[in-house]
PDB file of C-alpha atoms in Angstrom:
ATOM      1  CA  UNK A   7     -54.512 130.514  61.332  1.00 90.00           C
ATOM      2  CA  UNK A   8     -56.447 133.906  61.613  1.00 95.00           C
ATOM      3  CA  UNK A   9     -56.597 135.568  58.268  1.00 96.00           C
ATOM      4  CA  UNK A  10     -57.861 139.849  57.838  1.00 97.00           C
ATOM      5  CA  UNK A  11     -58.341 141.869  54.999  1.00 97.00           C
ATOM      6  CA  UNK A  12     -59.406 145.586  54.448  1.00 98.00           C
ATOM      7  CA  UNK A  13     -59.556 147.928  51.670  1.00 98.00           C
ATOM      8  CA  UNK A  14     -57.850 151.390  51.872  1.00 98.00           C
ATOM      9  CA  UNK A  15     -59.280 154.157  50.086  1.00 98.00           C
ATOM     10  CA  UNK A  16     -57.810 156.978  48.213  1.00 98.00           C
ATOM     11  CA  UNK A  17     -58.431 160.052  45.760  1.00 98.00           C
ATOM     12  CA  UNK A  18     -55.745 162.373  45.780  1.00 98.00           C
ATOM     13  CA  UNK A  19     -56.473 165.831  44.534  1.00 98.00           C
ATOM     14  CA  UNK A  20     -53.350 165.632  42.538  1.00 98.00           C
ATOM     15  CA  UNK A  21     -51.968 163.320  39.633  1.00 98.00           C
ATOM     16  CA  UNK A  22     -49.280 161.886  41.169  1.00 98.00           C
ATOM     17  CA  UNK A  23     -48.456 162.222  45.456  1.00 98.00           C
ATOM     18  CA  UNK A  24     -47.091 160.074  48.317  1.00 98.00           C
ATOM     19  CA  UNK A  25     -49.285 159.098  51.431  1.00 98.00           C
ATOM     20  CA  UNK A  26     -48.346 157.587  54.841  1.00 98.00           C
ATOM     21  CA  UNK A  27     -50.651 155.019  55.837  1.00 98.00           C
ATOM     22  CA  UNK A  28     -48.826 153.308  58.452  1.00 98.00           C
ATOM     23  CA  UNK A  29     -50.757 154.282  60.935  1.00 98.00           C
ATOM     24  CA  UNK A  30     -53.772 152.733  58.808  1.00 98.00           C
ATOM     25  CA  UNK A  31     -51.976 149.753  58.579  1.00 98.00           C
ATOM     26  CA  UNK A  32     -51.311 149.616  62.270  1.00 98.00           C
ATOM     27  CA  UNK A  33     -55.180 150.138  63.396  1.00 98.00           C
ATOM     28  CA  UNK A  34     -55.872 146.950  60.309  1.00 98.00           C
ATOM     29  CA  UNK A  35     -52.842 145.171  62.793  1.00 98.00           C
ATOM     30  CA  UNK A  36     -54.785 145.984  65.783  1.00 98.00           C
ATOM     31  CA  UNK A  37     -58.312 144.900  64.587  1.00 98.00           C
ATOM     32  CA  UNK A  38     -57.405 141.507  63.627  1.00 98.00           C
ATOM     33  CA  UNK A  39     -55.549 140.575  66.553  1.00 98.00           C
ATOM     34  CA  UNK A  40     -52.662 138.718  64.982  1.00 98.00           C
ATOM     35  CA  UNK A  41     -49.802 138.948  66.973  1.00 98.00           C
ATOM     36  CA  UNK A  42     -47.274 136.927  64.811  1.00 98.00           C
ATOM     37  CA  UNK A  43     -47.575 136.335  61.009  1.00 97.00           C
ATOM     38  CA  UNK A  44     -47.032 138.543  57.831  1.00 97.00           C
ATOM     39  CA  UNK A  45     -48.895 141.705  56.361  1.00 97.00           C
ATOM     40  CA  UNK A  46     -49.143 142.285  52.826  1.00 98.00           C
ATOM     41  CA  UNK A  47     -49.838 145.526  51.347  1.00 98.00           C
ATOM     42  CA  UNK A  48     -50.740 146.016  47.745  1.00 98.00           C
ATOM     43  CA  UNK A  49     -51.889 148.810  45.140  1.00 98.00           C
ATOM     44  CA  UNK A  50     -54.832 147.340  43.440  1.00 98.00           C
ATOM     45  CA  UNK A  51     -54.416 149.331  40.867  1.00 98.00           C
ATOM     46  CA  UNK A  52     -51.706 149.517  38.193  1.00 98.00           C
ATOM     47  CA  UNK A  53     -50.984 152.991  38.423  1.00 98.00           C
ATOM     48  CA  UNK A  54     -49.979 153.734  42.213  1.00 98.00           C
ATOM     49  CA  UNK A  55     -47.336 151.888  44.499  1.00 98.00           C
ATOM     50  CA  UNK A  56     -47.379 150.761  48.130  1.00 98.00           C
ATOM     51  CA  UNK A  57     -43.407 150.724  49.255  1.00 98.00           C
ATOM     52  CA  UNK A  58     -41.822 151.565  51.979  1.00 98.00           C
ATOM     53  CA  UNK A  59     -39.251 154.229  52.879  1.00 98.00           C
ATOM     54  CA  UNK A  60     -38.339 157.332  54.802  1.00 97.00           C
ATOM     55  CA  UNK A  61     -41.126 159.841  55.892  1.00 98.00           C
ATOM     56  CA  UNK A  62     -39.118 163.100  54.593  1.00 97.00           C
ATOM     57  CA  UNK A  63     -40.732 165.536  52.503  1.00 97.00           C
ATOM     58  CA  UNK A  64     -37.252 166.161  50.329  1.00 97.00           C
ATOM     59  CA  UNK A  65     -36.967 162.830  49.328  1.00 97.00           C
ATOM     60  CA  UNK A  66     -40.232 162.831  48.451  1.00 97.00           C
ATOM     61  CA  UNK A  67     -39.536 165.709  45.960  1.00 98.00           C
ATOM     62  CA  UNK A  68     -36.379 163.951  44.747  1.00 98.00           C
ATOM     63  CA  UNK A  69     -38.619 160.610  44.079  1.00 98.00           C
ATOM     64  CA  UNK A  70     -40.911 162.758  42.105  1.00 98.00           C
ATOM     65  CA  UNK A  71     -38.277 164.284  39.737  1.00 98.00           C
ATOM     66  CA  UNK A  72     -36.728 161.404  39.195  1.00 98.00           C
ATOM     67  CA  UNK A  73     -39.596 159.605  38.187  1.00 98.00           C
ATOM     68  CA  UNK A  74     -40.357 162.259  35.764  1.00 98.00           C
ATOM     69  CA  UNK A  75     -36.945 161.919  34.633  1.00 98.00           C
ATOM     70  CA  UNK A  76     -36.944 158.114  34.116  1.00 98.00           C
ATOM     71  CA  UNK A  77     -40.223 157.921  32.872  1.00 98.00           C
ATOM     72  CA  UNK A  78     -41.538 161.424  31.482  1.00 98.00           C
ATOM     73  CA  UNK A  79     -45.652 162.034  31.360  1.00 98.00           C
ATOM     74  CA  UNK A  80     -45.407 163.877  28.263  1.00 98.00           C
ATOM     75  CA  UNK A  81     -44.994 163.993  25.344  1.00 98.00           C
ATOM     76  CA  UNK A  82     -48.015 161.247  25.471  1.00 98.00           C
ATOM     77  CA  UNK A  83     -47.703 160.356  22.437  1.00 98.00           C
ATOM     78  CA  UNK A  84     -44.167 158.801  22.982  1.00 98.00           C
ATOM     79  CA  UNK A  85     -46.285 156.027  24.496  1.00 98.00           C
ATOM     80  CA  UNK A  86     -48.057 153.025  22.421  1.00 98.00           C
ATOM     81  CA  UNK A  87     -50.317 152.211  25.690  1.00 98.00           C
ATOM     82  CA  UNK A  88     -51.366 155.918  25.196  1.00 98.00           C
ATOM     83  CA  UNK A  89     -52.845 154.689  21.649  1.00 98.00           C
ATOM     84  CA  UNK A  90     -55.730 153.878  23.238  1.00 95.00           C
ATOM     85  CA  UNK A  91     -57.197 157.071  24.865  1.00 96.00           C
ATOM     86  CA  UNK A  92     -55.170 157.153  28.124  1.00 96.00           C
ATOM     87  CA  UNK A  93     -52.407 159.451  29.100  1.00 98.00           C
ATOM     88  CA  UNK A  94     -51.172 157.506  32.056  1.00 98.00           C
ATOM     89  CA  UNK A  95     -48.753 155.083  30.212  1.00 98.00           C
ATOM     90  CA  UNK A  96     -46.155 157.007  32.155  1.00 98.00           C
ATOM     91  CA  UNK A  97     -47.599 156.411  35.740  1.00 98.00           C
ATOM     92  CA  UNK A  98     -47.283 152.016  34.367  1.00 98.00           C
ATOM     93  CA  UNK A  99     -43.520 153.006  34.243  1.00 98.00           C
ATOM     94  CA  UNK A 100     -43.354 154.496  37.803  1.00 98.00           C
ATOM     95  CA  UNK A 101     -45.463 152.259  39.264  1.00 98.00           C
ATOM     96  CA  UNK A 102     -42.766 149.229  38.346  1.00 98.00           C
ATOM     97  CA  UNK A 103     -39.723 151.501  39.535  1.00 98.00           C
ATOM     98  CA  UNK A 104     -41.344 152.262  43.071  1.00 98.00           C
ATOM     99  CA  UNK A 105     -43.532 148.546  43.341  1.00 98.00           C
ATOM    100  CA  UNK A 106     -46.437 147.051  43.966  1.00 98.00           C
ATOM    101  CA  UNK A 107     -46.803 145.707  47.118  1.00 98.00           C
ATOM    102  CA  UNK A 108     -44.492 145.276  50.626  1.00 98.00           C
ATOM    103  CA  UNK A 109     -44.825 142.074  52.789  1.00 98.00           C
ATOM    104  CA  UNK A 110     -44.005 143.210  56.305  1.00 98.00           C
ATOM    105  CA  UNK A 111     -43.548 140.585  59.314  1.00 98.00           C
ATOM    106  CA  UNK A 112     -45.792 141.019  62.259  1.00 98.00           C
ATOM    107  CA  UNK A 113     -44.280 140.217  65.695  1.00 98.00           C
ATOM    108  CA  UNK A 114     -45.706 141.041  69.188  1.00 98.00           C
ATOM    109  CA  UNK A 115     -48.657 142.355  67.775  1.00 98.00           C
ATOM    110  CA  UNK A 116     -46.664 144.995  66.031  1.00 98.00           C
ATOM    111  CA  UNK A 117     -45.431 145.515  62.476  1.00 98.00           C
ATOM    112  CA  UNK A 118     -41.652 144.748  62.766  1.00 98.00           C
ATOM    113  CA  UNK A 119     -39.821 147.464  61.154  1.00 97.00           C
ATOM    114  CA  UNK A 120     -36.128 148.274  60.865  1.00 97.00           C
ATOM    115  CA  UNK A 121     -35.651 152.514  62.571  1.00 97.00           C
ATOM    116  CA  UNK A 122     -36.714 154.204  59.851  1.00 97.00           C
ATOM    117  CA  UNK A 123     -39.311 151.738  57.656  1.00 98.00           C
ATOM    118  CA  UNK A 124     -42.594 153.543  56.671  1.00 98.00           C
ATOM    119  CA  UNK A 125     -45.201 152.276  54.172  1.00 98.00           C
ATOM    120  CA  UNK A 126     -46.297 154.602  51.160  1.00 98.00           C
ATOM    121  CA  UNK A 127     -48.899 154.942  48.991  1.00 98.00           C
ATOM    122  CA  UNK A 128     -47.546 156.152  45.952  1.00 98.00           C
ATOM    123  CA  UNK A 129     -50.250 157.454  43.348  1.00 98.00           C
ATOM    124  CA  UNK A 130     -49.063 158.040  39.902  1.00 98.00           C
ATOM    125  CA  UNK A 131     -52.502 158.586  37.862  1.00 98.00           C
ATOM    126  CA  UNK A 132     -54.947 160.337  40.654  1.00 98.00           C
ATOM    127  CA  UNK A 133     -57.642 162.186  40.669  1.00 98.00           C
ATOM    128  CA  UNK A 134     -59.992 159.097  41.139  1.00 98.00           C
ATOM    129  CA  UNK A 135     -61.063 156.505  43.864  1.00 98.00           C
ATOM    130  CA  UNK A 136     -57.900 153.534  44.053  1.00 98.00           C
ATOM    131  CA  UNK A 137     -57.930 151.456  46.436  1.00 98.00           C
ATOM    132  CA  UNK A 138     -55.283 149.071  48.620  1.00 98.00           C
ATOM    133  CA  UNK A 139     -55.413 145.522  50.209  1.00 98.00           C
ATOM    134  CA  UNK A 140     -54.569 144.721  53.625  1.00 98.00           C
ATOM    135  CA  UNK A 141     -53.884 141.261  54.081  1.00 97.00           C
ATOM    136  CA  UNK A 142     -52.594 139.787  57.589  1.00 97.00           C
ATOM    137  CA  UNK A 143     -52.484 136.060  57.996  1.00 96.00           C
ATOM    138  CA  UNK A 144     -50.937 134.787  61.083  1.00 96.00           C
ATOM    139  CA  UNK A 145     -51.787 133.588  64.859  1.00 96.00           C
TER     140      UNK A 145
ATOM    141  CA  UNK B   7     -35.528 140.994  23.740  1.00 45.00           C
ATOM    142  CA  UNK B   8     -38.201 141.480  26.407  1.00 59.00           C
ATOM    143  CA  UNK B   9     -41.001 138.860  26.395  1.00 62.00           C
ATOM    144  CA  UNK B  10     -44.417 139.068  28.581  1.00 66.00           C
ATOM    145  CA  UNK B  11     -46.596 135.915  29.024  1.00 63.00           C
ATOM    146  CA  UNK B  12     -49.906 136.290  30.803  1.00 55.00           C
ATOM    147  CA  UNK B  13     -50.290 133.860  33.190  1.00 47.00           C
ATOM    148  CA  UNK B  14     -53.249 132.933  36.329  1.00 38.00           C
ATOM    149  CA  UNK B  15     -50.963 131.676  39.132  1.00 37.00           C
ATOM    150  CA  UNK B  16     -50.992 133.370  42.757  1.00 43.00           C
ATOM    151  CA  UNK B  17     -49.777 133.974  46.095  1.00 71.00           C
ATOM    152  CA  UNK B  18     -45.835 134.051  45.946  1.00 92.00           C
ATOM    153  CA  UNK B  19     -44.792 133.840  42.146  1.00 94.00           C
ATOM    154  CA  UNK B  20     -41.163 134.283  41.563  1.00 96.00           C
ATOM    155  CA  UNK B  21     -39.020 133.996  38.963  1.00 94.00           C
ATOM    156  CA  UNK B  22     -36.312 131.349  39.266  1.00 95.00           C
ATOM    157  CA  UNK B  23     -33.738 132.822  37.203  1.00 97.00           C
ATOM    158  CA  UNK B  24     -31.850 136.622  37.671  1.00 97.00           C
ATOM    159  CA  UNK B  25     -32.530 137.915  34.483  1.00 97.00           C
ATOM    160  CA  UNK B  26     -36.385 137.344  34.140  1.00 97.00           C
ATOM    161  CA  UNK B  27     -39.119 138.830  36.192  1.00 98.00           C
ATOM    162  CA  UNK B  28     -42.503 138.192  36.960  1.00 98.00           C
ATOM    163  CA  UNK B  29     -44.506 141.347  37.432  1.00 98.00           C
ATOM    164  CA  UNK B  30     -48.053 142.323  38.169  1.00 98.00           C
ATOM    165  CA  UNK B  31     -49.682 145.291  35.275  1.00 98.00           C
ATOM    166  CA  UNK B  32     -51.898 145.289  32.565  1.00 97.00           C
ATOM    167  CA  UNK B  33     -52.446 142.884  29.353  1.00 97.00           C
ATOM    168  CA  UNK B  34     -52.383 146.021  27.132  1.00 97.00           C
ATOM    169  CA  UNK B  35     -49.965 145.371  23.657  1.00 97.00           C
ATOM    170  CA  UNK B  36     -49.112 148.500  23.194  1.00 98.00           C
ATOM    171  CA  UNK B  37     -47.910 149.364  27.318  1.00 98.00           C
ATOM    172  CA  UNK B  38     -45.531 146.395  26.470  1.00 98.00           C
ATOM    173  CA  UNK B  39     -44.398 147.948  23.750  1.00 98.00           C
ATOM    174  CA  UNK B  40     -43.171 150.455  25.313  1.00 98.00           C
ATOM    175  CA  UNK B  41     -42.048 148.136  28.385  1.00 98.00           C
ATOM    176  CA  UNK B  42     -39.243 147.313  25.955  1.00 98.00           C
ATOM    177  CA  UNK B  43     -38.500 150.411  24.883  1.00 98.00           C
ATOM    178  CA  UNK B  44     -38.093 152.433  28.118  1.00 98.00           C
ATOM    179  CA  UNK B  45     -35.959 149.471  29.225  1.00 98.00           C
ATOM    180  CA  UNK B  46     -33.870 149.018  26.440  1.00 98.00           C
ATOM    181  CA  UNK B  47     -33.345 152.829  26.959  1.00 98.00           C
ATOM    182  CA  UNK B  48     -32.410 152.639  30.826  1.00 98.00           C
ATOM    183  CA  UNK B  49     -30.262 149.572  30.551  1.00 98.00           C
ATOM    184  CA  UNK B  50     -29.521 149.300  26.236  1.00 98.00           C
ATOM    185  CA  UNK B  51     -28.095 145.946  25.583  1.00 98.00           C
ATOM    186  CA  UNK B  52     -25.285 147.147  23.905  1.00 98.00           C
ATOM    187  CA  UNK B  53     -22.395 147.762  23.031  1.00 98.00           C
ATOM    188  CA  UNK B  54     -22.094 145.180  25.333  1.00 98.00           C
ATOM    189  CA  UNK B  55     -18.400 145.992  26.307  1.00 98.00           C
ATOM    190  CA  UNK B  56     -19.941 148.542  28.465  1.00 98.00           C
ATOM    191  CA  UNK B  57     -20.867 146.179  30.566  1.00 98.00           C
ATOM    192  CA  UNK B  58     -17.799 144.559  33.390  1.00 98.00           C
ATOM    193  CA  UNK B  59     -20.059 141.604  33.854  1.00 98.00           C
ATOM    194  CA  UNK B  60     -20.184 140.866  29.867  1.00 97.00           C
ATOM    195  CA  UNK B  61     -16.039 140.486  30.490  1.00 97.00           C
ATOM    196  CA  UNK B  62     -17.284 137.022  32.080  1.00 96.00           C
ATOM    197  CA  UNK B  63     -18.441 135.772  28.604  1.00 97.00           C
ATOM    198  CA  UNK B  64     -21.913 136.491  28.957  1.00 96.00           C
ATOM    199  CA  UNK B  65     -24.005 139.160  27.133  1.00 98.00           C
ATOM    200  CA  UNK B  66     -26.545 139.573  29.362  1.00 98.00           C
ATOM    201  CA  UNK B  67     -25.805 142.295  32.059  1.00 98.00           C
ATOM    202  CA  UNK B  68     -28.335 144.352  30.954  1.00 98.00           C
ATOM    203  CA  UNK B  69     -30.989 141.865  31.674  1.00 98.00           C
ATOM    204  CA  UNK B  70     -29.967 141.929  34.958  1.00 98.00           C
ATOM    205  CA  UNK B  71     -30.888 145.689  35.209  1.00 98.00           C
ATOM    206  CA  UNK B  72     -34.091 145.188  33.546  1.00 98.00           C
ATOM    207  CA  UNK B  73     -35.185 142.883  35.598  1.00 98.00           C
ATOM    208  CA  UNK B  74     -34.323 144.847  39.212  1.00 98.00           C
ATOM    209  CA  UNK B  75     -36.569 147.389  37.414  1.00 98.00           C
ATOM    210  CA  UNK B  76     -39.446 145.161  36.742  1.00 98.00           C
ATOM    211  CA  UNK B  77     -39.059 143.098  40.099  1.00 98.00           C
ATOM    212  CA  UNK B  78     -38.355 139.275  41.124  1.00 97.00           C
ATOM    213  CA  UNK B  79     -42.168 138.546  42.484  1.00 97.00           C
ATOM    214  CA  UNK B  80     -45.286 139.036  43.290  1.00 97.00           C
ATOM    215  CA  UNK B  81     -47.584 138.169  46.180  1.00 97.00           C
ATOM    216  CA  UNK B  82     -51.459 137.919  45.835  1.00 97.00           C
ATOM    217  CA  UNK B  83     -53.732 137.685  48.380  1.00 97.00           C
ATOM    218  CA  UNK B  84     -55.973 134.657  48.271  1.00 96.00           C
ATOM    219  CA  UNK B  85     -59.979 135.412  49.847  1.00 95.00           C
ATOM    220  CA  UNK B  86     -62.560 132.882  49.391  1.00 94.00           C
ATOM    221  CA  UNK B  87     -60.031 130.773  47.010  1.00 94.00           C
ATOM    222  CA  UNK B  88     -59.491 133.452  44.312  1.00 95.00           C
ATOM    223  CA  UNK B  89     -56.895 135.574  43.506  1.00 96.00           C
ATOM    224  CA  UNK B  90     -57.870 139.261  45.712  1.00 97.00           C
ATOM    225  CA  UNK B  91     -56.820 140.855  42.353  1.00 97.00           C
ATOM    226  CA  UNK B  92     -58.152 144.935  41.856  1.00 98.00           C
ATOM    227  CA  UNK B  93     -59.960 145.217  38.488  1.00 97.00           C
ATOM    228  CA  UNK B  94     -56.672 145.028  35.744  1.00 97.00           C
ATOM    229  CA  UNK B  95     -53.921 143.331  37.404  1.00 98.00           C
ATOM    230  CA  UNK B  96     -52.485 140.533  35.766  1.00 98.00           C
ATOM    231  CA  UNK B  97     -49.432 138.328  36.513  1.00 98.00           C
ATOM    232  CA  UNK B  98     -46.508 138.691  34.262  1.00 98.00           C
ATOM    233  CA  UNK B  99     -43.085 136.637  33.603  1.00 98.00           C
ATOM    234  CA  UNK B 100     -41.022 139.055  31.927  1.00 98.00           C
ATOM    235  CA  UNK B 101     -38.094 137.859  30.320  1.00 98.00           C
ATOM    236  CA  UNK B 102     -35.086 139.805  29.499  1.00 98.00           C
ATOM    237  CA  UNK B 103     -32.617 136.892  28.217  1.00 98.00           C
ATOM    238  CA  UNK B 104     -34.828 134.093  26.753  1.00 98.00           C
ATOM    239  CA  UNK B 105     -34.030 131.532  23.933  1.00 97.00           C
ATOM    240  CA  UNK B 106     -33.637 128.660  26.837  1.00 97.00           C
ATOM    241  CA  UNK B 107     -35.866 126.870  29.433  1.00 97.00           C
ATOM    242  CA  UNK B 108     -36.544 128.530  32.682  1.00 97.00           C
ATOM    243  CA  UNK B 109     -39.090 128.343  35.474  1.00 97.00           C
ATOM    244  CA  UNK B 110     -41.585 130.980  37.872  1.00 96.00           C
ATOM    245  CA  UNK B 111     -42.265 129.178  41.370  1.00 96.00           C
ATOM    246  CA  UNK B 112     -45.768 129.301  42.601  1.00 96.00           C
ATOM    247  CA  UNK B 113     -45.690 129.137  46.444  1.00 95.00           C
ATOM    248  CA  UNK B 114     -49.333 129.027  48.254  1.00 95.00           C
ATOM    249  CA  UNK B 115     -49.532 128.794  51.480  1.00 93.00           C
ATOM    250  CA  UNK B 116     -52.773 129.138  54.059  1.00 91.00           C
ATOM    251  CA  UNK B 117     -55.984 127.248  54.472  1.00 88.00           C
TER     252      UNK B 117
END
């Protein structure tokens, strides 16, 4: 079994935003060589997402006011977690509704999506370096 | 009620049961705090009438929305036989209809 892994680096200008890295995830695919097996990507951080959905910048705005509806960023002190000096409990909230990670099958060398499968990064508390895993284990 | 246990398990880790979750986020009292309360406020436990799948005899349908919110599983990568965790991720069960015995699964698989 071959196994790969690769860190994905991010620091969006903006609090919260939504990245495409499929095509990052496709040149990790490439570089190991696997042609059948599974991918896993993951947010290492608590704050952000990796999930997958469509590339279309209106849902993208509905995601975000939604969020903001379900889990509001302020007032901050409506939060406990917030307590303690942060002012991202919010972004924990989001983070859980959109997920952590997406296991995607590889097969012929590619990653084997349905028509309209992307993978996001979904950033919730930005402004900093986060990073994500790339895992692929396979043959 | 909404329960979180810290535990050190990895790759697949899944609860067993449809109203429990096991989630990866950080071992930080007062986020789970308000864990509960943002749940209890998306999917309140009662009046429990509100609820078509409490007309089964159970009282539980909302832990069965808390839990599609929190997730089923998680999946870790293992690298040089540890957890590849980032710097405060932590594995969760989260339980949204406790007060009997139920199980995670730990699956591993590789070399």
């Amino acid at each position: 079994m071959k196994s790969f892994r690769k860190e994905l680096w991010f620091n969006l200008p903006t609090r919260r935003g939504f990245v495409n890295i499929t095509p990052q995830v496709e040149t990790c695919l490439q570089e190991s060589g696997i042609q059948d097996g599974l991918t896993l990507v993951s947010a290492m951080h608590i704050t952000a997402s990796v999930f997958i959905n469509d590339d279309e910048s209106g849902l993208h705005q509905d995601y975000e006011k939604w969020l903001e509806k379900l889990a509001p960023h302020e007032p901050i002190n409506q939060y406990h977690h917030n307590d303690t000096g942060e002012d991202n409990a919010d972004a924990h909230m989001k983070r859980q509704i959109m997920g952590r990670e997406v296991v995607v099958a590889v097969t012929d060398g590619k990653l084997d999506f349905g028509p309209w499968e992307q993978i996001f990064y979904g950033e919730f508390d930005g402004r900093r370096r986060k990073r994500v895993l790339v895992k692929i284990i396979g043959e | 009620m909404a329960k979180f246990q810290s535990g050190k398990c990895d790759r697949l880790v899944n609860a067993m049961h449809i109203t429990a979750s096991v989630f990866i986020n950080d071992d930080e009292s007062g986020l789970h705090h308000d864990y509960e309360q943002w749940l209890e406020k998306l999917a309140p436990h009662e009046p429990i009438s509100q609820y078509r799948h409490n007309d089964t005899g159970e009282d539980n349908a909302d832990a069965h929305m808390k839990r599609q919110i929190m997730g089923r599983e998680v999946v870790v990568a293992i690298t040089n036989g540890q957890l590849d965790f980032g710097t405060w991720e932590q594995i969760f069960y989260g339980e949204f209809d406790g007060r009997r015995k139920k199980r995670v699964l730990v699956k591993i698989i590789g070399e």
